[in-house]
Coordinates of N, CA, C and O in Angstrom, one line a residue:
X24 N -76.2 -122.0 -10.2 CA -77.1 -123.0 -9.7 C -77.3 -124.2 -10.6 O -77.4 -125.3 -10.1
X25 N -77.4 -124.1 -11.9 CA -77.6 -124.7 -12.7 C -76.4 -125.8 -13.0 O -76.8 -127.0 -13.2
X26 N -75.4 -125.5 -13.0 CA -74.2 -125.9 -12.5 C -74.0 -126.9 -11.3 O -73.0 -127.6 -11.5
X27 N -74.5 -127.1 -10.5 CA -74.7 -127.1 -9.0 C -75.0 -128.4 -9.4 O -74.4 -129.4 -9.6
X28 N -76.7 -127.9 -9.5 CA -77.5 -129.4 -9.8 C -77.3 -130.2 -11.0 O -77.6 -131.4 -11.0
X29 N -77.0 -129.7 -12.1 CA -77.1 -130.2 -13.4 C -75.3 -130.3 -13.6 O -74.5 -129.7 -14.4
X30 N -75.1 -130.9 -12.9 CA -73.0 -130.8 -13.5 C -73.2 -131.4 -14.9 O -72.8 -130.5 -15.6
X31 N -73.6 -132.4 -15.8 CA -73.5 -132.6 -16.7 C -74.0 -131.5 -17.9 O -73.4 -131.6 -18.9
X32 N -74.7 -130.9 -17.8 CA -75.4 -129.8 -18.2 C -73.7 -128.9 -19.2 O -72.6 -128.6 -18.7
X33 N -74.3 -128.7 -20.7 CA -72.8 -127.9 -21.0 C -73.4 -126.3 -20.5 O -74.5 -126.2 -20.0
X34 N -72.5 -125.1 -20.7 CA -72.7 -124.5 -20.5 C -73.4 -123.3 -21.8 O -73.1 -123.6 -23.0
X35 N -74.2 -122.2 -21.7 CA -74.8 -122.1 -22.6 C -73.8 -121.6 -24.1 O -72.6 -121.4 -23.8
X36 N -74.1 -121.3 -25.2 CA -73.8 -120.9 -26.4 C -73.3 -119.3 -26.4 O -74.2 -118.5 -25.9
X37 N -72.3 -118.7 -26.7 CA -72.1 -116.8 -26.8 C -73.1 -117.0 -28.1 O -74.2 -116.8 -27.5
X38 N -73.5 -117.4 -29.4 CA -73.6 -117.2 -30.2 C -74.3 -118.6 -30.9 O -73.6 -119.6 -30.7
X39 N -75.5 -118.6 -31.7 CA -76.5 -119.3 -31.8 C -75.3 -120.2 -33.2 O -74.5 -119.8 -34.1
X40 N -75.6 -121.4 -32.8 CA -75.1 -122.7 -33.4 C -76.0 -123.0 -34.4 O -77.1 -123.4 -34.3
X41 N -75.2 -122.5 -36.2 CA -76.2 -123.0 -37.4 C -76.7 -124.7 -37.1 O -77.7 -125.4 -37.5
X42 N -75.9 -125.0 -36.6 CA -76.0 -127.1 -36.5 C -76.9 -127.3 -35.4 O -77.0 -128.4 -35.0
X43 N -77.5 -126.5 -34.9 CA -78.5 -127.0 -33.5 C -80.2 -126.0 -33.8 O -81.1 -125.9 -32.9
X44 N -80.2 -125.2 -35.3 CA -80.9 -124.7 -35.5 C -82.0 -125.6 -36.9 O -81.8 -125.9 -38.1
X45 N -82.9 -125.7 -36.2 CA -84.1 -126.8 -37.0 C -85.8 -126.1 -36.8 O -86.2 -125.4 -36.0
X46 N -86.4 -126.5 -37.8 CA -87.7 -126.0 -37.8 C -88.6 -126.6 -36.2 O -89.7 -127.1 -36.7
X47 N -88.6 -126.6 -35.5 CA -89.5 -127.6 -34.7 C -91.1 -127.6 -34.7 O -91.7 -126.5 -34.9
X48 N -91.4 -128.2 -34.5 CA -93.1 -128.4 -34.7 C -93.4 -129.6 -33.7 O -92.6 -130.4 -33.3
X49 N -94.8 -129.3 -33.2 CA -95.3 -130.3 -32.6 C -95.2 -131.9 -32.3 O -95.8 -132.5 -33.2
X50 N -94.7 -132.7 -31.4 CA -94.1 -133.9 -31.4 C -93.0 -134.1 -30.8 O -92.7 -134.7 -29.8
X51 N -92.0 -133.0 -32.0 CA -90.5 -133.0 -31.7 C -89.9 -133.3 -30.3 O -90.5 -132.5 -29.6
X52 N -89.0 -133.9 -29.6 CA -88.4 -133.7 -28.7 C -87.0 -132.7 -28.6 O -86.7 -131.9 -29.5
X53 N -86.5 -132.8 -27.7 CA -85.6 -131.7 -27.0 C -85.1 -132.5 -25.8 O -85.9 -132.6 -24.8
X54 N -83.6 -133.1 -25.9 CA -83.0 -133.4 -24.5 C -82.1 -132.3 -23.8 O -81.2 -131.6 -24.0
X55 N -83.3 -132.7 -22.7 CA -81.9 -131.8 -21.3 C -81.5 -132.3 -20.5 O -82.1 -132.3 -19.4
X56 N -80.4 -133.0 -20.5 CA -79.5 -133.2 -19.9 C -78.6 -134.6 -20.8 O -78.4 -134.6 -22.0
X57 N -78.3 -135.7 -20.0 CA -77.5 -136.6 -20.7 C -78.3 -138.2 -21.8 O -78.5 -139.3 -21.2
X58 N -78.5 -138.1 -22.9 CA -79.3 -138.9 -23.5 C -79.7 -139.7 -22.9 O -78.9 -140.5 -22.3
X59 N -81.3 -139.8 -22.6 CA -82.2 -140.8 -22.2 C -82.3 -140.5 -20.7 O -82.5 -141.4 -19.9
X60 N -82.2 -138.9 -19.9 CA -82.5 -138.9 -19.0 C -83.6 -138.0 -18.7 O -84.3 -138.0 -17.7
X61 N -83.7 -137.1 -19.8 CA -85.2 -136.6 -19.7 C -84.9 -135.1 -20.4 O -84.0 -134.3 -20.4
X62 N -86.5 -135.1 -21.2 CA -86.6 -134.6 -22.5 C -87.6 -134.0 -22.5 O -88.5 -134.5 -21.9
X63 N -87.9 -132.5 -23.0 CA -89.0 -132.2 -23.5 C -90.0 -132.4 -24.9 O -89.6 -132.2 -26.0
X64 N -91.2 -132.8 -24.6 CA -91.8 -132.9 -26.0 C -92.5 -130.8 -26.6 O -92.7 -129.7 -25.9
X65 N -92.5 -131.1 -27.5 CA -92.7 -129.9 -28.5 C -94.5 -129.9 -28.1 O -95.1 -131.0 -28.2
X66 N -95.2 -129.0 -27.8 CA -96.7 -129.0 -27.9 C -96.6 -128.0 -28.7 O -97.9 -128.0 -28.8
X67 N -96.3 -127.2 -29.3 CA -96.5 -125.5 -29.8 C -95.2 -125.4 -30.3 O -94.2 -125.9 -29.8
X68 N -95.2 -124.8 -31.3 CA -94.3 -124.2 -32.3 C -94.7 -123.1 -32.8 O -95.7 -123.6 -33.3
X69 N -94.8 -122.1 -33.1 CA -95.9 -121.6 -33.8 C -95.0 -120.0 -34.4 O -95.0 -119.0 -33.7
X70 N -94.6 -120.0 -35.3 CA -93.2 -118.6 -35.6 C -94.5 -117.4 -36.0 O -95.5 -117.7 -36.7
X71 N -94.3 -116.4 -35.5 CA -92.5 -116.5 -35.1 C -91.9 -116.1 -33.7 O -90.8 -115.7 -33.4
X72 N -93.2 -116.5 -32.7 CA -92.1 -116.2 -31.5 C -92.8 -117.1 -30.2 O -92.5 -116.8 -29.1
X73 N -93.7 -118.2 -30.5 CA -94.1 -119.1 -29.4 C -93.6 -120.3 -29.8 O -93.1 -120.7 -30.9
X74 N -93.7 -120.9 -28.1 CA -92.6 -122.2 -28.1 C -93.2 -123.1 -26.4 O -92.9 -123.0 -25.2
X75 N -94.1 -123.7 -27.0 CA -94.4 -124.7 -25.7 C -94.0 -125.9 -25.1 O -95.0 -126.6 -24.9
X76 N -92.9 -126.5 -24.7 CA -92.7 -127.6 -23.8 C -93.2 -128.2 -23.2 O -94.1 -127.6 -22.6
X77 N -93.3 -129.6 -22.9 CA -94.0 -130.2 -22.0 C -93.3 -131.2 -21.4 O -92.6 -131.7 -22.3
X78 N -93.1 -131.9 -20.1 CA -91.9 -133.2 -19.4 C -92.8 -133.5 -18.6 O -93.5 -132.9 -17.8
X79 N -93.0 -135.0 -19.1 CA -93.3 -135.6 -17.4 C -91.6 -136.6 -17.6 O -91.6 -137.8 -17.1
X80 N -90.9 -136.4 -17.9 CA -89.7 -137.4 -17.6 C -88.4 -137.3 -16.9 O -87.4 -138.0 -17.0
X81 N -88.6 -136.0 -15.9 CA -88.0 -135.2 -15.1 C -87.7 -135.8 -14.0 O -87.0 -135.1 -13.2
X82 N -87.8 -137.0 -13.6 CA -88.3 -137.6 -12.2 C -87.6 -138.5 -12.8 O -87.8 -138.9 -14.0
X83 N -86.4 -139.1 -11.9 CA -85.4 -140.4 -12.1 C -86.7 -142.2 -12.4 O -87.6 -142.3 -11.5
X84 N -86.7 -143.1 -13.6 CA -87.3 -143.5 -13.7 C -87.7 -144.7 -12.5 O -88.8 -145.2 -12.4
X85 N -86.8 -144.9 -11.8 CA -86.8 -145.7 -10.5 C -87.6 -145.1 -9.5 O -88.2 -145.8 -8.6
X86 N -87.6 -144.2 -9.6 CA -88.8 -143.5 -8.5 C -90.2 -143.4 -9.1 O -91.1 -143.7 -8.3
X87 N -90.3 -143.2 -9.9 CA -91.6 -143.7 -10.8 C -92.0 -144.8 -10.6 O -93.2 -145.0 -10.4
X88 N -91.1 -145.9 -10.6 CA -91.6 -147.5 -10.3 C -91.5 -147.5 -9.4 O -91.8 -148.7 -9.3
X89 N -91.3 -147.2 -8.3 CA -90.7 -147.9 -7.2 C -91.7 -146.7 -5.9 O -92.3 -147.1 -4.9
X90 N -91.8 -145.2 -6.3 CA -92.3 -144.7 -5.8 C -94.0 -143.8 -5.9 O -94.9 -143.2 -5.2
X91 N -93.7 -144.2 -7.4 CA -95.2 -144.1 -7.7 C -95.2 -142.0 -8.2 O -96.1 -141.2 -8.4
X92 N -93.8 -141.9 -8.2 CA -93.3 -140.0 -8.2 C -93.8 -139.8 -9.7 O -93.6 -140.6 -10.6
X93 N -94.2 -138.9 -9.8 CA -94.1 -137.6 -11.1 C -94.6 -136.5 -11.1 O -95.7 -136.2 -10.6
X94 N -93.6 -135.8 -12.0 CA -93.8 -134.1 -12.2 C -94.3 -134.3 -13.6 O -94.2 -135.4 -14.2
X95 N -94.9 -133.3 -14.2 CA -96.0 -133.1 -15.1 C -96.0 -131.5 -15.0 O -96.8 -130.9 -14.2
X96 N -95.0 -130.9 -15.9 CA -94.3 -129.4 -16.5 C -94.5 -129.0 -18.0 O -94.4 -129.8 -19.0
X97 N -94.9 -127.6 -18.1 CA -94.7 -126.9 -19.3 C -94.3 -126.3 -19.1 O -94.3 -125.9 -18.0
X98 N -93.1 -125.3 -20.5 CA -92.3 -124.3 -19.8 C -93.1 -123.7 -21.1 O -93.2 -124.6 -22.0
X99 N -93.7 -122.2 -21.4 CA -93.4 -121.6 -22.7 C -93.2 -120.4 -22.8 O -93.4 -119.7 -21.8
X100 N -92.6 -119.7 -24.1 CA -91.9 -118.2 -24.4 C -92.4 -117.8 -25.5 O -92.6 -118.4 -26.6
X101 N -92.6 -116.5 -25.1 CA -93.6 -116.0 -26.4 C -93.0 -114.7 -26.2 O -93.1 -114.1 -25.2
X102 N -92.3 -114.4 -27.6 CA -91.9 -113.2 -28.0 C -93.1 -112.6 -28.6 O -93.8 -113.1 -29.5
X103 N -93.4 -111.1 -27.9 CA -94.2 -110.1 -28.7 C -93.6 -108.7 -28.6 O -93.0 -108.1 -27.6
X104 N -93.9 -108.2 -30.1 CA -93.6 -107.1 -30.4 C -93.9 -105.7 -29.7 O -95.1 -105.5 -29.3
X105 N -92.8 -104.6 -29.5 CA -93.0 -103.6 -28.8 C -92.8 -102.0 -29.0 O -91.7 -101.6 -29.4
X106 N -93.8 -101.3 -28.8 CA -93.0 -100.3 -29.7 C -91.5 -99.5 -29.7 O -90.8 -99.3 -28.7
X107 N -91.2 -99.2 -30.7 CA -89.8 -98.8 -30.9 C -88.7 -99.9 -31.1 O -87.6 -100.0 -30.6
X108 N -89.5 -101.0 -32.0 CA -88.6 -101.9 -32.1 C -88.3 -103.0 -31.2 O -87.7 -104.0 -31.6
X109 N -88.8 -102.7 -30.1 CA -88.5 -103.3 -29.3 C -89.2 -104.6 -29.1 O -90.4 -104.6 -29.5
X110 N -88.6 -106.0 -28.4 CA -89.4 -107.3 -27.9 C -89.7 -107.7 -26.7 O -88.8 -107.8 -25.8
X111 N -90.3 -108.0 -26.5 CA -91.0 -108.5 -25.0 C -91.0 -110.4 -24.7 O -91.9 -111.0 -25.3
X112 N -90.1 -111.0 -23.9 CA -89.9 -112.2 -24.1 C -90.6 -112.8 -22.8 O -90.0 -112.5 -21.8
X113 N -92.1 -113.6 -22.7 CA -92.8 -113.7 -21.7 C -92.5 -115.2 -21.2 O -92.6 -116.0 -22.2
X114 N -92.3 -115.7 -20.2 CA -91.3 -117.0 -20.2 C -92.5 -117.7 -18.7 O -93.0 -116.9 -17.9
X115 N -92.7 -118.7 -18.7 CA -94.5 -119.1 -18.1 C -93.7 -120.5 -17.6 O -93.1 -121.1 -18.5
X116 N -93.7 -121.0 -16.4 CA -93.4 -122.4 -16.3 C -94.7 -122.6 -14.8 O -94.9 -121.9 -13.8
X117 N -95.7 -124.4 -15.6 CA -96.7 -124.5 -15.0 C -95.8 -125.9 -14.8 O -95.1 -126.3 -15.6
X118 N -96.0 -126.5 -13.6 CA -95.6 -127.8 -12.8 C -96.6 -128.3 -12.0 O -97.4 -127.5 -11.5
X119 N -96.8 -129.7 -11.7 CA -97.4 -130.4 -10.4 C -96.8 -131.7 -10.3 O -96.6 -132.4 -11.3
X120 N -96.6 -131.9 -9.6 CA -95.8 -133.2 -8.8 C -96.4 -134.2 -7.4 O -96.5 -133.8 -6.2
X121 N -96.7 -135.1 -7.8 CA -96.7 -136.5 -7.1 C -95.6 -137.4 -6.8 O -94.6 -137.6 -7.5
X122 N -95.8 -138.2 -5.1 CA -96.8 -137.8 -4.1 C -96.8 -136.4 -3.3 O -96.1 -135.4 -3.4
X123 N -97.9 -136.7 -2.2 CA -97.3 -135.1 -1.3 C -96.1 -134.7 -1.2 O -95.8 -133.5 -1.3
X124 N -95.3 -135.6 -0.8 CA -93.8 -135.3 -0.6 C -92.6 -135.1 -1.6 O -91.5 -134.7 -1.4
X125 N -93.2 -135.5 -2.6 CA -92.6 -134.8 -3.9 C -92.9 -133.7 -4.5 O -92.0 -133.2 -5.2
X126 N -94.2 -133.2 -4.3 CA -94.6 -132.1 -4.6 C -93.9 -130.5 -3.4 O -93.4 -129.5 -3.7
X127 N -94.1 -131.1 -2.1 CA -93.7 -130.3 -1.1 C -92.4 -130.2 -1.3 O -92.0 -129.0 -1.3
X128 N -91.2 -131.3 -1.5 CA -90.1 -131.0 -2.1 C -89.3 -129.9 -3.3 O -88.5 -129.0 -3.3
X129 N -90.1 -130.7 -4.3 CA -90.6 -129.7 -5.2 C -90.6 -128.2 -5.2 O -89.7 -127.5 -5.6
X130 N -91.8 -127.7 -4.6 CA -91.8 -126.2 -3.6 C -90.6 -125.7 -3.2 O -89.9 -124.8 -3.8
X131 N -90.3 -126.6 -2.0 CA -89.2 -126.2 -1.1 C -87.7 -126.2 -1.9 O -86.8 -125.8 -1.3
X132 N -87.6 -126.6 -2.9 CA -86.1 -127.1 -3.6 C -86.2 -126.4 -4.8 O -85.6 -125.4 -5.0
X133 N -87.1 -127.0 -5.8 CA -86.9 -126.9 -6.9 C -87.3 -125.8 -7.7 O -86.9 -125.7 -8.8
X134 N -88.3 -124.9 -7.2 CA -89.0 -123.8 -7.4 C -88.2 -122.7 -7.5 O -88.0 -122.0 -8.5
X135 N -87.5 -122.6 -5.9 CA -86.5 -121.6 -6.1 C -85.5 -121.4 -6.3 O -85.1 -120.3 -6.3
X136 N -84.5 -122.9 -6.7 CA -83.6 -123.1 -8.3 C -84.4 -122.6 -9.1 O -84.0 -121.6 -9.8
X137 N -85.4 -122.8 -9.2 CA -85.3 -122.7 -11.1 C -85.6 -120.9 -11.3 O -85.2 -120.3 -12.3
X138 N -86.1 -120.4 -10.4 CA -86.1 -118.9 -10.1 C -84.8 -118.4 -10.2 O -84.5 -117.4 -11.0
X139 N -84.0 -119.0 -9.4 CA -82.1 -118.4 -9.9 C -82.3 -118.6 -11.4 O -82.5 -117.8 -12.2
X140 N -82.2 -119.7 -11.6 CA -81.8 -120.6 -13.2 C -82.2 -119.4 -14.6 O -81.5 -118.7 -15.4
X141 N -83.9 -119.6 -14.2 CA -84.7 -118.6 -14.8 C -84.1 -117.2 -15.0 O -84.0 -116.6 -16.1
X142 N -83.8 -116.8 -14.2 CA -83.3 -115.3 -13.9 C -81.9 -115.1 -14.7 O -81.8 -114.2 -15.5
X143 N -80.9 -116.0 -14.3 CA -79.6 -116.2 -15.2 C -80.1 -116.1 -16.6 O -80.0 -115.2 -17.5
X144 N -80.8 -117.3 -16.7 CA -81.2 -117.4 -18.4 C -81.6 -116.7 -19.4 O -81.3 -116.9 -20.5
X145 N -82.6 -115.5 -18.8 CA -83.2 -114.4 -19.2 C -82.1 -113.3 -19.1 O -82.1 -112.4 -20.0
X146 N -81.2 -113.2 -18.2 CA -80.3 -112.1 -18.0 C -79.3 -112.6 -19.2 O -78.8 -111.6 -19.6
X147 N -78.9 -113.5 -19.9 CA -77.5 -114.2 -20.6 C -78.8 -114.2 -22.1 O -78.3 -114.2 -23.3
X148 N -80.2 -114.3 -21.9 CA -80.1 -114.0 -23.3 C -80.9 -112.5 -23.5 O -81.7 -112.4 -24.4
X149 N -80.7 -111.6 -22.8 CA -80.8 -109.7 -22.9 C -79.3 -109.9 -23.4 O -79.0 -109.3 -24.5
X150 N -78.4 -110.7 -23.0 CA -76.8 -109.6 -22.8 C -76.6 -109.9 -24.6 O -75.8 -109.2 -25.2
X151 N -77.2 -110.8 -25.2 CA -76.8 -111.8 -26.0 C -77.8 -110.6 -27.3 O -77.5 -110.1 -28.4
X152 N -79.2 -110.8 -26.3 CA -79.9 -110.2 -27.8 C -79.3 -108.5 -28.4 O -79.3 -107.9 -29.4
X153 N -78.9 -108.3 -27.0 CA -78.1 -106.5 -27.2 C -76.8 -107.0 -27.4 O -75.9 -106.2 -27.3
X154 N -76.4 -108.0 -27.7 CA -74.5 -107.9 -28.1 C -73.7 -107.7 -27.2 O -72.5 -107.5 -27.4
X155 N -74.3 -108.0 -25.8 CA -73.2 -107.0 -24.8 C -72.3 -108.8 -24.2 O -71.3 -108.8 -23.7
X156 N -72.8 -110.0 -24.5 CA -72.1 -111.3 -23.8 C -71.3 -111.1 -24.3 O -71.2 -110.7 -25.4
X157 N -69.9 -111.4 -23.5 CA -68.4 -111.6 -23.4 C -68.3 -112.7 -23.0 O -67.4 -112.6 -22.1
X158 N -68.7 -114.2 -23.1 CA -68.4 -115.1 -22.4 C -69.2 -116.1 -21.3 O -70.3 -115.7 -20.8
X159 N -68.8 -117.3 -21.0 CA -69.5 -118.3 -20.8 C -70.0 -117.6 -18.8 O -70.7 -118.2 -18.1

């Protein structure tokens, strides 16, 4: 799905990249997708296992001018500890979107991508945290 919608989008990592690993703290941005098309800012950093997001820049900028559109998103993940070693990774995404018809869009389209998306993502990093990924 992710694919689908995002063709520029690479695909994810088997194995965590020392060159893409940085302290992040509040401010910081984070691009997804192709430079200068929209970015998350850093609200929360907090180690060792919360990480808060925030985008209003999700929305092509011409529709913003021209339509008066924006989404206004946080995504966050908070690892907590479990017994027997074990971790619990709690993954939270809050959205609203302007006007009605972007929002209703929204709902109807983009909710239930990101539900696939979500679901892939959390399934590829289990396979990853147990060792079991073989591949893109």
């Amino acid at each position: 799905m992710d694919r689908l919608l995002f063709p520029a989008n690479r695909p994810s990592l088997d194995v965590l990249d020392p060159g893409l690993v940085r302290d992040l703290a509040a401010g910081d941005t984070i691009p997804d997708g192709p430079p200068g098309t929209a970015w998350f800012v850093v609200e929360e950093a907090g180690p060792p296992g919360t990480l808060v997001l925030h985008s209003t820049t999700h929305v092509p900028p011409s529709w913003r001018r021209r339509l008066g559109a924006a989404v206004d998103w946080t995504w966050s993940f908070h690892l907590s500890g479990l017994a027997g070693g074990r971790t619990r990774l709690q993954v939270r995404m809050r959205g609203r979107a302007t006007p009605w018809w972007l929002a209703a869009a929204y709902m109807a389209t983009i909710v239930p991508a990101d539900y696939i998306m979500a679901t892939g993502m959390l399934r590829g990093l289990k396979l990853r945290a147990e060792g079991e990924h073989t591949g893109p």
